[in-house]
Amino acid sequence: GAVVSQHPSWVICKSGTSVKIECRSLDFQATTMFWYRQFPKQSLMLMATSNEGSKATYEQGVEKDKFLINHASLTLSTLTVTSAHPEDSSFYICSAGDRGYEQYFGPGTRLTVT
Amino acid sequence: EDKVVQSPLSLVVHEGDTVTLNCSYEVTNFRSLLWYKQEKKAPTFLFMLTSSGIEKKSGRLSSILDKKELFSILNITATQTGDSAVYLCAVGSSGGGADGLTFGKGTHLIIQP
């Protein structure tokens, strides 16, 4: 099956700093990737759709200036959390699909902002 | 606004029992319904359903979709402790191009030995 990786798997940063999370499709090309956020004991919430070569599409309530998404190639999308605050602490998961509707998830990145 | 509701929210059964997890949805432009299993990290894909009445099966797991009544069920027979996880139901809708999924809150399944 399709493999999606994320880096880093875990990051701790200080309030006010920025953090970049990478999402890579390892064995297929993905023109579209998705970024989700999951708070403890809650389900995944779609944050944005990352489109290769164009601007990301953000879900309602997600600040595009705070969560910068770049989809530089068909195998790489990055999410940068700018000026992170403790309330941004969460589990961030990306996904990509290679066969129509199926989506394959990366292992996730746990962000802790102190 | 798309909505996915799963029930029950949590379920505790004994090893060997059969469980049925429910997922109902309200979406515009339905495209697919997907089931995922989430243990400690990211969800792993189980099934994708697009057509009504066609059962998908993988080992002890099976799932079916009813597009008229807008729901799906996930069955697990002869449960094992390794089946303990959160089972997520998600729906994809077509808004032009690929779309992200709308997830339900999940069913937390615990299998006791």
Coordinates of C-alpha atoms in Angstrom, one line a residue:
Chain A
G1 CA 0.0 0.0 0.0
A2 CA 0.9 3.7 -0.2
V3 CA 3.3 5.0 2.4
V4 CA 3.3 8.4 3.8
S5 CA 5.9 9.7 6.2
Q6 CA 6.1 12.7 8.6
H7 CA 8.9 14.4 10.2
P8 CA 9.5 15.0 13.0
S9 CA 7.4 12.6 14.9
W10 CA 7.6 14.6 18.1
V11 CA 8.6 18.2 18.7
I12 CA 8.7 20.5 21.8
C13 CA 9.1 24.2 21.2
K14 CA 8.8 27.4 23.2
S15 CA 5.9 29.7 22.8
G16 CA 6.4 32.3 20.1
T17 CA 8.7 30.1 17.9
S18 CA 7.8 28.5 14.6
V19 CA 7.8 24.8 13.8
K20 CA 7.9 23.1 10.4
I21 CA 6.4 19.6 9.9
E22 CA 7.1 17.7 6.7
C23 CA 4.8 15.2 5.0
R24 CA 6.1 13.0 2.3
S25 CA 4.5 10.4 0.0
L26 CA 7.3 7.8 -0.4
D27 CA 6.1 5.6 -3.2
F28 CA 3.6 7.6 -5.1
Q29 CA 3.0 11.1 -6.3
A30 CA 0.3 13.2 -4.6
T31 CA -1.0 16.3 -6.2
T32 CA -3.2 16.8 -3.1
M33 CA -2.3 16.2 0.5
F34 CA -4.4 17.0 3.6
W35 CA -3.5 18.2 7.0
Y36 CA -5.5 17.2 10.1
R37 CA -5.3 18.1 13.7
Q38 CA -6.4 15.8 16.5
F39 CA -6.8 17.0 20.1
P40 CA -6.7 14.4 22.9
K41 CA -9.7 12.0 22.9
Q42 CA -11.2 13.8 20.0
S43 CA -11.5 12.9 16.3
L44 CA -9.5 14.2 13.4
M45 CA -10.4 17.7 12.1
L46 CA -9.4 18.7 8.6
M47 CA -7.4 21.9 8.7
A48 CA -6.5 22.4 5.0
T49 CA -6.0 20.9 1.6
S50 CA -2.5 21.2 0.2
N51 CA -2.4 21.5 -3.6
E52 CA 0.9 21.1 -5.4
G53 CA 1.8 24.3 -7.3
S54 CA -1.0 26.4 -5.9
K55 CA -2.3 27.9 -2.7
A56 CA -3.7 25.7 0.1
T57 CA -7.4 25.6 0.8
Y58 CA -8.2 26.2 4.5
E59 CA -11.2 25.0 6.4
Q60 CA -13.4 27.6 8.2
G61 CA -11.8 28.8 11.4
V62 CA -8.2 27.8 10.5
E63 CA -5.9 30.8 10.3
K64 CA -4.0 30.6 7.1
D65 CA -1.4 33.1 8.3
K66 CA -0.7 31.0 11.3
F67 CA -0.6 27.6 9.6
L68 CA 1.5 28.0 6.5
I69 CA 1.3 25.2 4.0
N70 CA 3.6 24.7 1.1
H71 CA 3.3 21.9 -1.4
A72 CA 6.6 22.3 -3.2
S73 CA 6.6 19.0 -5.1
L74 CA 4.4 16.0 -5.8
T75 CA 5.9 14.1 -2.9
L76 CA 6.3 16.8 -0.2
S77 CA 4.0 19.1 1.7
T78 CA 5.0 21.2 4.7
L79 CA 3.0 22.7 7.5
T80 CA 4.6 25.5 9.5
V81 CA 3.0 26.6 12.7
T82 CA 4.1 30.2 13.2
S83 CA 4.4 31.9 16.5
A84 CA 3.2 28.8 18.3
H85 CA 1.2 29.0 21.5
P86 CA 0.4 26.3 24.0
E87 CA -3.1 26.0 22.6
D88 CA -1.5 24.9 19.3
S89 CA -0.2 21.8 21.1
S90 CA -1.8 18.9 19.3
F91 CA -1.3 15.8 17.1
Y92 CA -0.9 16.9 13.5
I93 CA -1.5 14.2 10.8
C94 CA -1.1 14.5 7.0
S95 CA -2.7 12.2 4.4
A96 CA -2.4 11.6 0.7
G97 CA -4.3 9.5 -1.7
D98 CA -3.1 7.7 -4.8
R99 CA -6.1 5.8 -6.0
G100 CA -9.1 8.0 -6.2
Y101 CA -10.8 8.3 -2.9
E102 CA -8.6 6.3 -0.5
Q103 CA -6.4 8.3 1.8
Y104 CA -3.3 7.1 3.5
F105 CA -2.2 8.7 6.7
G106 CA 1.3 9.6 7.9
P107 CA 2.3 8.6 11.4
G108 CA 1.6 12.0 12.8
T109 CA 3.6 14.7 14.6
R110 CA 3.0 15.5 18.2
L111 CA 3.6 19.1 18.9
T112 CA 4.0 20.4 22.4
V113 CA 4.4 24.2 22.9
T114 CA 5.7 25.2 26.3
Chain B
E1 CA -22.2 21.4 7.0
D2 CA -21.2 17.7 6.6
K3 CA -21.8 15.6 9.7
V4 CA -20.7 12.1 10.7
V5 CA -22.1 10.5 13.8
Q6 CA -20.8 7.2 15.3
S7 CA -22.3 5.0 17.9
P8 CA -21.6 3.8 20.4
L9 CA -18.9 6.1 21.6
S10 CA -17.3 3.4 23.6
L11 CA -17.9 -0.3 23.9
V12 CA -16.4 -3.0 26.2
V13 CA -16.8 -6.7 25.3
H14 CA -15.1 -10.0 26.0
E15 CA -12.8 -11.7 23.6
G16 CA -14.7 -13.8 21.2
D17 CA -17.7 -11.6 21.1
T18 CA -19.0 -10.1 17.9
V19 CA -19.4 -6.3 17.7
T20 CA -21.2 -3.9 15.4
L21 CA -20.2 -0.3 15.1
N22 CA -22.5 2.3 13.5
C23 CA -21.9 5.3 11.4
S24 CA -24.5 7.7 10.1
Y25 CA -23.9 10.7 8.0
E26 CA -25.3 13.8 6.4
V27 CA -23.2 15.2 3.6
T28 CA -23.8 17.0 0.4
N29 CA -22.3 15.3 -2.7
F30 CA -21.4 12.1 -1.0
R31 CA -18.5 10.3 -2.7
S32 CA -17.3 7.6 -0.3
L33 CA -17.3 6.3 3.3
L34 CA -14.2 5.1 4.9
W35 CA -13.4 3.1 8.0
Y36 CA -10.1 3.5 9.9
K37 CA -8.6 1.9 12.9
Q38 CA -6.6 4.1 15.2
E39 CA -4.4 2.7 17.9
K40 CA -1.7 4.9 19.3
K41 CA -0.8 6.9 16.2
A42 CA -2.3 7.7 12.9
P43 CA -5.3 5.9 11.5
T44 CA -4.8 2.8 9.4
F45 CA -7.1 2.2 6.5
L46 CA -9.7 -0.6 6.7
F47 CA -12.4 -0.1 4.1
M48 CA -13.7 2.3 1.5
L49 CA -17.4 2.0 0.5
T50 CA -19.0 3.8 -2.4
S51 CA -21.9 1.5 -3.4
S52 CA -24.9 0.5 -1.4
G53 CA -25.4 -3.1 -0.4
I54 CA -22.1 -4.5 -1.3
E55 CA -20.3 -6.0 1.7
K56 CA -16.6 -5.5 2.0
K57 CA -14.7 -8.2 4.0
S58 CA -11.3 -8.5 5.3
G59 CA -10.7 -11.5 7.7
R60 CA -12.9 -11.0 10.7
L61 CA -13.9 -7.5 9.7
S62 CA -16.7 -6.6 7.3
S63 CA -18.6 -3.4 6.4
I64 CA -21.6 -2.4 4.4
L65 CA -23.1 0.9 3.3
D66 CA -26.7 1.9 2.9
K67 CA -26.9 5.1 0.8
K68 CA -30.6 5.3 1.1
E69 CA -30.6 5.4 4.9
L70 CA -27.3 7.1 5.1
F71 CA -25.4 4.8 7.3
S72 CA -22.7 2.1 7.5
I73 CA -21.8 -0.6 9.9
L74 CA -18.5 -2.2 10.7
N75 CA -18.7 -5.8 12.0
I76 CA -16.0 -7.5 13.9
T77 CA -16.5 -11.2 14.6
A78 CA -14.5 -13.4 17.1
T79 CA -12.9 -10.3 18.6
Q80 CA -9.4 -10.4 19.9
T81 CA -7.6 -8.2 22.4
G82 CA -5.6 -6.8 19.4
D83 CA -8.9 -5.4 18.0
S84 CA -8.9 -2.9 20.9
A85 CA -8.7 0.6 19.3
V86 CA -10.6 3.6 18.2
Y87 CA -12.6 3.0 15.0
L88 CA -13.1 6.0 12.9
C89 CA -15.7 6.5 10.2
A90 CA -15.1 9.3 7.7
V91 CA -17.0 10.5 4.7
G92 CA -15.6 12.1 1.6
S93 CA -17.6 14.5 -0.5
S94 CA -17.0 15.8 -3.9
G95 CA -16.6 19.5 -4.1
G96 CA -14.6 19.5 -7.2
G97 CA -11.2 17.7 -7.1
A98 CA -9.9 15.8 -4.1
D99 CA -11.5 16.6 -0.8
G100 CA -10.5 16.1 2.8
L101 CA -12.5 13.7 4.9
T102 CA -15.1 14.6 7.6
F103 CA -14.6 12.3 10.6
G104 CA -16.9 11.0 13.2
K105 CA -15.8 11.1 16.9
G106 CA -15.0 7.4 16.8
T107 CA -15.9 4.3 18.7
H108 CA -13.5 3.3 21.4
L109 CA -13.6 -0.4 21.5
I110 CA -12.1 -2.4 24.3
I111 CA -11.8 -6.2 24.1
Q112 CA -11.3 -7.8 27.5
P113 CA -9.5 -11.1 27.7

